[in-house]
CSV table of C-alpha atoms and ligand atoms in Angstrom, one decimal:
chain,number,residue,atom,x,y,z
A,28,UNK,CA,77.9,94.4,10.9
A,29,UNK,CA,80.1,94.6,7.8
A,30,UNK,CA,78.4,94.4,4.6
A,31,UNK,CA,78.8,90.8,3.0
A,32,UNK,CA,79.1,91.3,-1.0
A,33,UNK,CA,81.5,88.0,-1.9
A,34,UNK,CA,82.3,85.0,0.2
A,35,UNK,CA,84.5,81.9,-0.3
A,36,UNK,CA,83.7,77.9,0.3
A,37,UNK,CA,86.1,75.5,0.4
A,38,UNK,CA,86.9,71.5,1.1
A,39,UNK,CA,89.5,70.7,3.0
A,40,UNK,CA,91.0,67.0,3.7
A,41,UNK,CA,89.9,63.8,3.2
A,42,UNK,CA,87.2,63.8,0.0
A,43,UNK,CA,83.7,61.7,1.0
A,44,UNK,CA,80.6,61.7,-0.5
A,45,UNK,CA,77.9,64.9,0.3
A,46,UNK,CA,80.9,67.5,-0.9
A,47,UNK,CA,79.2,68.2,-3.9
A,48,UNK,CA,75.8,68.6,-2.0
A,49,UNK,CA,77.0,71.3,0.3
A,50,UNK,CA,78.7,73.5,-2.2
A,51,UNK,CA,75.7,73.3,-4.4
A,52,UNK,CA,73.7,74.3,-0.9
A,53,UNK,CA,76.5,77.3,0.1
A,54,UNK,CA,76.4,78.5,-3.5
A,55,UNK,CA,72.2,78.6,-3.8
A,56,UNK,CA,71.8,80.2,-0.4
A,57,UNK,CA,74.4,82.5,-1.3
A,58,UNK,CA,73.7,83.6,-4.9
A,59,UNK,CA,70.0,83.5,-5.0
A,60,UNK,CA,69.1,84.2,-1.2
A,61,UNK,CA,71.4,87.0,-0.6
A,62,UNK,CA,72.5,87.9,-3.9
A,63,UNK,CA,76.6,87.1,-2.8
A,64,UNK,CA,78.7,86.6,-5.2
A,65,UNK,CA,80.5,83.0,-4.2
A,66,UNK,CA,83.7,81.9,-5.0
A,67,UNK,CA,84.8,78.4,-5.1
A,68,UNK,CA,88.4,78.1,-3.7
A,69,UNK,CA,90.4,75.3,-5.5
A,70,UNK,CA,92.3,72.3,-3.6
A,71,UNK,CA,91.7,73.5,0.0
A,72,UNK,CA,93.7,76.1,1.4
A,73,UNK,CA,96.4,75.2,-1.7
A,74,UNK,CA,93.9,77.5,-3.9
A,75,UNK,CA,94.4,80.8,-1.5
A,76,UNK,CA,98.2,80.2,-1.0
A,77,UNK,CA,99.1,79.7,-4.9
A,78,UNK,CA,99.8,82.8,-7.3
A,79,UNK,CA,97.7,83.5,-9.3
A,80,UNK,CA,94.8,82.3,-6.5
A,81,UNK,CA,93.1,79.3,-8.0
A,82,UNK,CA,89.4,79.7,-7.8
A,83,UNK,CA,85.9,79.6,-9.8
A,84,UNK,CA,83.2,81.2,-9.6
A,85,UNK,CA,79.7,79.5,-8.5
A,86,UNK,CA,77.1,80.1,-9.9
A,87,UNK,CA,74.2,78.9,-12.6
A,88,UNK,CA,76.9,77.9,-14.9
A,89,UNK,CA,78.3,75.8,-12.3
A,90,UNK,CA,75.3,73.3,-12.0
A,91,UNK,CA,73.7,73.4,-15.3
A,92,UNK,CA,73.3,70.2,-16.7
A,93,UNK,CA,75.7,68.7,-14.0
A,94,UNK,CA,74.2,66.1,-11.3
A,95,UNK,CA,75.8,67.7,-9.1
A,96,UNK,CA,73.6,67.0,-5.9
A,97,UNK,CA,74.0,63.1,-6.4
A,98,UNK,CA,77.7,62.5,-7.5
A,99,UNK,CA,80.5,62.0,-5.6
A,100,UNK,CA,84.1,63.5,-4.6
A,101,UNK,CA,84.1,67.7,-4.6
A,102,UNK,CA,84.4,69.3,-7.6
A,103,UNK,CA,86.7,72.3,-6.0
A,104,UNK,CA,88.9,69.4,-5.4
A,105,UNK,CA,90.9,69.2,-1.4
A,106,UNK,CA,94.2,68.1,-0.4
A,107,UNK,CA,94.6,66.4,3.3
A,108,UNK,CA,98.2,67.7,4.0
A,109,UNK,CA,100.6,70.8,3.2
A,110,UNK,CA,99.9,72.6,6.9
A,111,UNK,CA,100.6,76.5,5.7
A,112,UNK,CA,102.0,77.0,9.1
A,113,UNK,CA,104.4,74.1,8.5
A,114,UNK,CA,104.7,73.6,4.2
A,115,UNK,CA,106.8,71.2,3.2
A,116,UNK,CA,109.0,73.5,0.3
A,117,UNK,CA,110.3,71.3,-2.7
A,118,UNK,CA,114.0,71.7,-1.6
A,119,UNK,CA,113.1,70.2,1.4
A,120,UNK,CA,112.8,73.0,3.9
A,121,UNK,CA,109.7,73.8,5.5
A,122,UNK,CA,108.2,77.2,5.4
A,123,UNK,CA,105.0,79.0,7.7
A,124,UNK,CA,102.9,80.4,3.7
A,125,UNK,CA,100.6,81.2,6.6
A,126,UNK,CA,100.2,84.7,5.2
A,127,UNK,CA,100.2,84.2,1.6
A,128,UNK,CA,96.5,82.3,2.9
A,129,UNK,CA,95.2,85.5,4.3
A,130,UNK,CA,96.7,87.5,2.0
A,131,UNK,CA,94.9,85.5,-0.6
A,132,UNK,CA,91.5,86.2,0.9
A,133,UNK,CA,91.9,89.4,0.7
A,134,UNK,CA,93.2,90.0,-2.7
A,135,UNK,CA,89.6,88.2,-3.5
A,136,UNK,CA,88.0,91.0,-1.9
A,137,UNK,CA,85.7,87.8,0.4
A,138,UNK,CA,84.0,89.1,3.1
A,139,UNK,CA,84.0,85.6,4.4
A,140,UNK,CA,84.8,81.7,4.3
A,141,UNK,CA,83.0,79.0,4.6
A,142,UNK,CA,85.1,75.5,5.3
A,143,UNK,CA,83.8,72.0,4.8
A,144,UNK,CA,86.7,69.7,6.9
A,145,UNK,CA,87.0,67.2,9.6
A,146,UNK,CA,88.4,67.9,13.0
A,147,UNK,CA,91.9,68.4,12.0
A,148,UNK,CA,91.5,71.0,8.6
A,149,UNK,CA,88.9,73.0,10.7
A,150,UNK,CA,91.5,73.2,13.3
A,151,UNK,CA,94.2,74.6,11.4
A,152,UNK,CA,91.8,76.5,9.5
A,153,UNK,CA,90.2,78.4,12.5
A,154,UNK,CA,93.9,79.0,13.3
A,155,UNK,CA,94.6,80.6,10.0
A,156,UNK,CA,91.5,82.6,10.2
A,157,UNK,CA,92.2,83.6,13.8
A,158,UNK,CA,95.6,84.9,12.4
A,159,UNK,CA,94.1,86.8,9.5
A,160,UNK,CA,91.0,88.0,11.4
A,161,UNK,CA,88.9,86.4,8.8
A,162,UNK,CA,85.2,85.8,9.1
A,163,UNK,CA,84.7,81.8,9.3
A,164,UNK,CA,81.9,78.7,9.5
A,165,UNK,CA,83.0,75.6,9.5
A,166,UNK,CA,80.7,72.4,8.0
A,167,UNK,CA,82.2,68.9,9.4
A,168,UNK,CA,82.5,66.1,7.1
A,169,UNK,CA,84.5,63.2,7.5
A,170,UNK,CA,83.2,59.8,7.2
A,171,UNK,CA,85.0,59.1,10.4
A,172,UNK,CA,82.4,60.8,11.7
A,173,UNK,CA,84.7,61.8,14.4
A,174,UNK,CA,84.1,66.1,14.9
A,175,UNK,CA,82.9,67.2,18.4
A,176,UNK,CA,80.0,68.8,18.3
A,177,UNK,CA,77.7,67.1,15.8
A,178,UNK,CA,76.3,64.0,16.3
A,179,UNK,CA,76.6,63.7,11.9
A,180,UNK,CA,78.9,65.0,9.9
A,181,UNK,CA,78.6,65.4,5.8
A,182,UNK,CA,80.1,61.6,4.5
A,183,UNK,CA,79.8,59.4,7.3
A,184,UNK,CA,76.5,57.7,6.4
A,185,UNK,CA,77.3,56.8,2.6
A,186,UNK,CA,80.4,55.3,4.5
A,187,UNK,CA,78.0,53.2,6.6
A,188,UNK,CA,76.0,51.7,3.8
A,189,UNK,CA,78.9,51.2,1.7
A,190,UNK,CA,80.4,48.7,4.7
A,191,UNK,CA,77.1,47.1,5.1
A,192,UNK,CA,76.8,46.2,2.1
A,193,UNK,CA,80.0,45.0,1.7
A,194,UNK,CA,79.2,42.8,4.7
A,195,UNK,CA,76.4,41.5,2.8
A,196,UNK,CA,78.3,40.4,0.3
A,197,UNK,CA,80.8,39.0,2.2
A,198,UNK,CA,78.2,36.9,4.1
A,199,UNK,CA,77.6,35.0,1.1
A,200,UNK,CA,80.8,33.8,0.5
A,201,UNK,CA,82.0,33.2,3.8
A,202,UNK,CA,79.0,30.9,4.2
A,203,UNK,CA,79.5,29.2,0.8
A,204,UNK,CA,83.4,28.7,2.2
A,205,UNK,CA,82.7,28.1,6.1
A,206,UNK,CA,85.3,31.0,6.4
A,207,UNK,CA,85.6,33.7,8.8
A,208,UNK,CA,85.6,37.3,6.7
A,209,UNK,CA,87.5,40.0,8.0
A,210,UNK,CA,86.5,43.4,6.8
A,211,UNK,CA,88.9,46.6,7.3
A,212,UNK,CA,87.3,49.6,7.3
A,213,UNK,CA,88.4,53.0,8.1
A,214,UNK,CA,88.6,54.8,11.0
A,215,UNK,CA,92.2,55.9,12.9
A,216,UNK,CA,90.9,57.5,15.8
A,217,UNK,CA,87.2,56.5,15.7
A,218,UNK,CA,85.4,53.3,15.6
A,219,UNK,CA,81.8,54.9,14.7
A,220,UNK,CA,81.5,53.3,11.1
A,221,UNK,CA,83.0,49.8,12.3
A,222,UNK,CA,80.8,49.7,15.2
A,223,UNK,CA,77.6,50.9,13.1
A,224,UNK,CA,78.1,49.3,10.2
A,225,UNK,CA,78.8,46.1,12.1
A,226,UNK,CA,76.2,46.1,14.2
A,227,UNK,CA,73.8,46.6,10.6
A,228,UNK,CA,76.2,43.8,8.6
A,229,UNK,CA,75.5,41.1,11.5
A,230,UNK,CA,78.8,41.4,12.2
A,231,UNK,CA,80.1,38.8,14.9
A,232,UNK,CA,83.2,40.9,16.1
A,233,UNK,CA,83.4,44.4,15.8
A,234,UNK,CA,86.9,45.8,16.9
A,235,UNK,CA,87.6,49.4,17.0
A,236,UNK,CA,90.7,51.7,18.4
A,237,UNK,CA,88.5,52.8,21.6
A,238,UNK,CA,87.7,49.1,23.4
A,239,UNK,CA,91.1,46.8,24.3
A,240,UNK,CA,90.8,43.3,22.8
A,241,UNK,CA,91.9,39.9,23.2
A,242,UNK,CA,92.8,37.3,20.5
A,243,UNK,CA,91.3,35.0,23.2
A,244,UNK,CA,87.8,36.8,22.7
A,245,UNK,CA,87.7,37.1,19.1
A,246,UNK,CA,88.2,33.5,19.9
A,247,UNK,CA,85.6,32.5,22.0
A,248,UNK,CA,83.1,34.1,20.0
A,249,UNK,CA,83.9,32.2,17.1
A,250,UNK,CA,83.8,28.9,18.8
A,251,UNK,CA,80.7,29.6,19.9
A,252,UNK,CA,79.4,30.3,16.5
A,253,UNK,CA,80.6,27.3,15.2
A,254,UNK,CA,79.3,24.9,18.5
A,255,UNK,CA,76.3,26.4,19.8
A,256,UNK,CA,74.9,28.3,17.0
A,257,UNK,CA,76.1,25.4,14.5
A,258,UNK,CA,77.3,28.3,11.9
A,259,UNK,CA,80.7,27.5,10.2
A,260,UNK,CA,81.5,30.9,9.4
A,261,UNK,CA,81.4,34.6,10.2
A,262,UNK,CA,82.4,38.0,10.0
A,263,UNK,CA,84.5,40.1,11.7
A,264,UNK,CA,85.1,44.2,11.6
A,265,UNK,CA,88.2,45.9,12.1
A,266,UNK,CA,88.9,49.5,11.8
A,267,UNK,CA,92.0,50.2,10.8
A,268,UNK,CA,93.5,52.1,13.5
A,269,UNK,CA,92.7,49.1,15.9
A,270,UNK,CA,96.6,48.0,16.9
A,271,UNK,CA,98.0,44.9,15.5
A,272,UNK,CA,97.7,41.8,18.3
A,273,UNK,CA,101.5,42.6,18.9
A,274,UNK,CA,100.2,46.1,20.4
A,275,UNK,CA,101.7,47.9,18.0
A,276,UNK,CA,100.0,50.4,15.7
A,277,UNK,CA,99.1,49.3,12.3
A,278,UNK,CA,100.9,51.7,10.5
A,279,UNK,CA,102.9,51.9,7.1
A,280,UNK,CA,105.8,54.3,6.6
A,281,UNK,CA,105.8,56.0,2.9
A,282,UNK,CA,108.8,57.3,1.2
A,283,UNK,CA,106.6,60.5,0.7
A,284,UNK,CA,107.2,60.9,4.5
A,285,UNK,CA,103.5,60.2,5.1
A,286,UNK,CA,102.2,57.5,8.0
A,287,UNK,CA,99.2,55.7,6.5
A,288,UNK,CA,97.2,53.0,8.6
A,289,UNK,CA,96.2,50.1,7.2
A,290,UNK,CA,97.0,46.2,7.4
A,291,UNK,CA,96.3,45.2,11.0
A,292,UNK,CA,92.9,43.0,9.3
A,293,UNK,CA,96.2,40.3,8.1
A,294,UNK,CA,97.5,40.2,11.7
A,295,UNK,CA,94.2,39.0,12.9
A,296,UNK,CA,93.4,36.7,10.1
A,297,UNK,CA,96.8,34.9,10.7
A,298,UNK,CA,96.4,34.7,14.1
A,299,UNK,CA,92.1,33.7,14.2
A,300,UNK,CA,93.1,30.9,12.0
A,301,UNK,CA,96.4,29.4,14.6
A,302,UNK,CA,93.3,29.7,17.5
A,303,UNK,CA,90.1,28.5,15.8
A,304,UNK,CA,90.9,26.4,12.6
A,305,UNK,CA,88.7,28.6,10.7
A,306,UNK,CA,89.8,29.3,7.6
A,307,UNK,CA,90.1,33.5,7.1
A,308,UNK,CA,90.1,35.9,4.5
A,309,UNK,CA,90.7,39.5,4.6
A,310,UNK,CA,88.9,42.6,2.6
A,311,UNK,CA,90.1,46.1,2.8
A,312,UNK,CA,88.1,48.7,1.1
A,313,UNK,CA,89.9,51.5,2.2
A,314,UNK,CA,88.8,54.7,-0.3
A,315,UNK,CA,85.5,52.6,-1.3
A,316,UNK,CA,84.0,54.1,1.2
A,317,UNK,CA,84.7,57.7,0.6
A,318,UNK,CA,82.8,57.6,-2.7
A,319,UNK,CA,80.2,56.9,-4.8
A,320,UNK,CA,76.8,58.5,-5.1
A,321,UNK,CA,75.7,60.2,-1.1
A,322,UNK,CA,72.4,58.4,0.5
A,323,UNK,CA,69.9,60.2,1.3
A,324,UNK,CA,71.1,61.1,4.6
A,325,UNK,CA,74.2,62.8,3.5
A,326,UNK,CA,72.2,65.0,1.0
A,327,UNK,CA,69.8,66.3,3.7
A,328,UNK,CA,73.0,66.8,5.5
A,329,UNK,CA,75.0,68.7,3.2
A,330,UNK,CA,71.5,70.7,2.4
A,331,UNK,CA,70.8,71.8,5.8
A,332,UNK,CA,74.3,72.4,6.7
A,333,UNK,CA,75.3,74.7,3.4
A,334,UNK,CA,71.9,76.7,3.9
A,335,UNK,CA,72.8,77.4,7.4
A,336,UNK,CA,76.6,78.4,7.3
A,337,UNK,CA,75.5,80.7,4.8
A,338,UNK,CA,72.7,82.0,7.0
A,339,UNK,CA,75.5,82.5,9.9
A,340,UNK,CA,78.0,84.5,7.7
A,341,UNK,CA,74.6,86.5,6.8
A,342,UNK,CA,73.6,87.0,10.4
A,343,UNK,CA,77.1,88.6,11.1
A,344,UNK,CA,78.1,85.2,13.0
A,345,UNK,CA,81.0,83.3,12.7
A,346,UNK,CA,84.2,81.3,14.5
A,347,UNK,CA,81.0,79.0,14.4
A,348,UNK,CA,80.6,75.4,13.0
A,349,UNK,CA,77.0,74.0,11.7
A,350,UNK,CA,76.0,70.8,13.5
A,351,UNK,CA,73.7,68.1,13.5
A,352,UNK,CA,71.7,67.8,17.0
A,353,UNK,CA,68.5,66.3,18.1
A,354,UNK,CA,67.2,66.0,14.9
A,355,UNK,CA,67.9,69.4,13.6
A,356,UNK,CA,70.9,71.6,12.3
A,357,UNK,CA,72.2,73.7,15.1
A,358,UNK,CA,75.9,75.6,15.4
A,359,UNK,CA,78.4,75.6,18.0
A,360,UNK,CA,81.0,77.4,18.9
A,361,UNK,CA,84.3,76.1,16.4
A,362,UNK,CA,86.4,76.6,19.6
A,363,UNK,CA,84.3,73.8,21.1
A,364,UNK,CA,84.8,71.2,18.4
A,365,UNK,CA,88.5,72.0,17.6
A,366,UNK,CA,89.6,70.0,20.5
A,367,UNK,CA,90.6,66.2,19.0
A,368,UNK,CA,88.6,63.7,17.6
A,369,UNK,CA,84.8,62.5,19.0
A,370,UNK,CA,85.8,58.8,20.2
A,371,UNK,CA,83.2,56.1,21.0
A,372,UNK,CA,82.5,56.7,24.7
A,373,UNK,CA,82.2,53.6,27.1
A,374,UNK,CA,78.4,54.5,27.8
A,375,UNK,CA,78.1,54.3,24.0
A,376,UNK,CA,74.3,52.7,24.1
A,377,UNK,CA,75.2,51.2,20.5
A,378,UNK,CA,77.9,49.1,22.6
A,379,UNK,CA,75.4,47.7,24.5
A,380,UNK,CA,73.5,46.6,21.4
A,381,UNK,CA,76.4,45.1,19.9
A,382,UNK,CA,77.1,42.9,23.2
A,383,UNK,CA,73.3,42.4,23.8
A,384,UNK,CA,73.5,40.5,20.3
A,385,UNK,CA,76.1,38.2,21.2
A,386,UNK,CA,79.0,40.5,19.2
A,387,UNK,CA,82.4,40.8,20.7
A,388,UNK,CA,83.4,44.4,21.2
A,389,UNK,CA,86.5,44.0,23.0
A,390,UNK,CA,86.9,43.7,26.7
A,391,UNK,CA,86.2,47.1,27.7
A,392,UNK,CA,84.3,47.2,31.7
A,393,UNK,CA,80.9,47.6,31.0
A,394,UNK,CA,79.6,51.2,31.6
A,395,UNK,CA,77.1,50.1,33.9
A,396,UNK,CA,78.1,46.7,35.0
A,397,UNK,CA,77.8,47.7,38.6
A,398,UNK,CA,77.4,44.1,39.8
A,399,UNK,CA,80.8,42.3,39.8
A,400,UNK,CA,80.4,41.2,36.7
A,401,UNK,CA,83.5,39.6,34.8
A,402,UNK,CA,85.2,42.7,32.0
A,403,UNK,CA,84.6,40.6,29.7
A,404,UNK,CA,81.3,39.7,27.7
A,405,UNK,CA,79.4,37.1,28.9
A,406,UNK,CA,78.6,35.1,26.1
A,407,UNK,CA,75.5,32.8,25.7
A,408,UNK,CA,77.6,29.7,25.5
A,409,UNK,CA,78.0,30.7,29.4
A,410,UNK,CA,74.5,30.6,30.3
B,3,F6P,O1,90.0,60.9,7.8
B,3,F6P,C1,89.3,60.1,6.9
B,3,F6P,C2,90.2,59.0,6.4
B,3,F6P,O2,89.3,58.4,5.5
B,3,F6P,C3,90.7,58.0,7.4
B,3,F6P,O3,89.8,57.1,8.0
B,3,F6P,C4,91.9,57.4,6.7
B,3,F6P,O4,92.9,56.9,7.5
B,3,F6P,C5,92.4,58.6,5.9
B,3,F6P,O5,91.3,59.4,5.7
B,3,F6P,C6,93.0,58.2,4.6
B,3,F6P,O6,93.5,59.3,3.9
B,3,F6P,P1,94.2,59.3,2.5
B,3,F6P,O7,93.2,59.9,1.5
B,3,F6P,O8,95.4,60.2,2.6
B,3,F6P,O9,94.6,57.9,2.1
């Protein structure tokens, strides 16, 4: 087993809250349990590929006086595009800087990396590794919370409160207006913070990119809210990479050449208002929910996770990614996890809450329906 006498930690793609916490973690475990020397690379892989390398190092200095466990954002900074395989070149052309990457660890003299990212920077990463035959961990974050392999990943649950509490506040208005709030919250592939976060905001609708849906649903639900419960408002989640009631994706075409979701919450508003007469409003918090201070969750996270990537790189292991299972951090096997995004499943037990409590989740057959029952949810109103 090589000797390890430096390593390197870096966050890579979208920022969330807990990045802070887990470099703080890698660097303690690092500095004052093995005595490493542990380098903070700058703006994701950007830090490796640039001459000079852009880096610092971690250490006591680092943290003094800084409050650095509670705040928000990474202070080694990320980016969440600019593939090395694929860089886009300011002339235009794009160019594979694959090498300058691996070259760049090794004029560091690391011995290995440690790589805080969601499902699509550990992939490429684990590629550039693979290429360079570097020693790598992985730690997922993401509020997405989308990463095979973990049931948690570092960011997701400061997302979650953040949307509840937005739909508290939300509740009040829409009951001081008799309006129907819709709330658009991230999530492209994923629908994990919608449906959570609904499901804690008393959310009537939850919609997320996983379940089909039907305007005539949403519908229904609402008229029953306003005749059988004799409530003149509510509140509807969306995650943003739920398609528009056209079919077609949400999406919004930059003149940087980027593809950003986001917009499909005014579809619906438009259209719950032509079905119901309720009177709609829309909310988007977009980056809201990717910072701000990181609950308690995400701290224990971040904790537990930077600790034990360190502890992997120690024990000689790596191609390996900490994870959150049963209660307890594990690791699995980064091969395992770099395989597309972790989707809410059909048999997804919080599904059956949500519908249990009267929400509309889309039309989706129930997982263990079994008895003829109609696709869609069966609503009190049809007792
Ligand atoms: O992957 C996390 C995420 O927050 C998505 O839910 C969202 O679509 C995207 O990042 C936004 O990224 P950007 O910072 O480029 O706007």
């Amino acid at each position: 087993m090589a000797e390890i006498r430096r390593i390197g930690v870096l966050t890579s793609g979208g920022d969330c809250a807990g990045l802070n916490a887990v470099i703080r973690a890698v660097a303690f475990r690092g500095v004052n349990g093995y005595g490493w020397k542990v380098l903070g690379i700058l703006d994701g892989t950007q830090g490796l590929m640039s001459r000079p390398l852009r880096y610092i190092e971690l250490g006591a200095d680092t943290f003094r006086g800084r409050d650095i466990l509670r705040s928000g954002g990474t202070l080694l900074g990320t980016v969440n595009k600019g593939n090395p395989f694929a860089y886009p070149m300011p002339d235009g052309s794009v160019r594979d800087l694959s090498m300058d990457f691996v070259d760049g660890f090794h004029q560091l003299e690391l011995d290995g990396l440690i790589v805080v990212g969601g499902d699509g920077s550990l992939r490429i990463l684990r590629k550039l590794c693979e290429k360079g035959m570097l020693p790598m961990v992985g730690i997922p974050k993401t509020i997405d919370n989308d990463v095979k392999g973990t049931e948690a990943a570092v960011g997701y649950s400061t997302a979650v409160d953040v949307v509840t509490d937005a739909l508290d506040r939300l509740q009040a208005t829409a009951a001081s207006h008799h309006r129907a709030m819709i709330l658009e919250v991230m999530g492209r592939d994923a629908g994990h913070i919608a449906l959570n976060a609904g499901i804690s905001g008393g959310a009537d609708v939850i919609l997320i990119p996983e379940m089909p849906y039907t305007l005539e649903g949403i519908a229904e639900r609402i008229r029953y809210v306003q005749q059988v419960e004799g409530r003149s408002h509510a509140l509807i989640v969306v995650a943003e990479g739920v398609k528009r009631p056209s079919g077609a994706a949400a999406t919004v075409h930059y003149s940087d050449g980027e593809t950003r979701y986001g917009g499909v919450a005014n579809d619906l508003s438009e259209a719950i208002y032509l079905m119901t007469g309720i009177e709609t409003r829309v909310s988007i918090l977009g980056h809201v929910q990717r910072g701000g201070t990181p609950s308690m969750r995400d701290r224990l996270l971040a904790s537990a996770f930077g600790v034990h990537a360190v502890d992997l790189l120690a024990q000689g292991k790596h191609d390996r990614m900490v994870a959150w299972q049963h209660r307890g951090v594990v690791d699995v096997p980064l091969e395992e996890v770099c395989v597309g995004p972790r989707c809410v499943q059909p048999d997804d037990p919080l599904l059956n809450t949500a519908r249990g409590l009267g929400i509309y989740v889309g039309d989706f057959p129930e997982p263990h329906a079994g008895s003829g029952k109609s696709k869609k949810t069966k609503s009190l109103s049809e007792e």
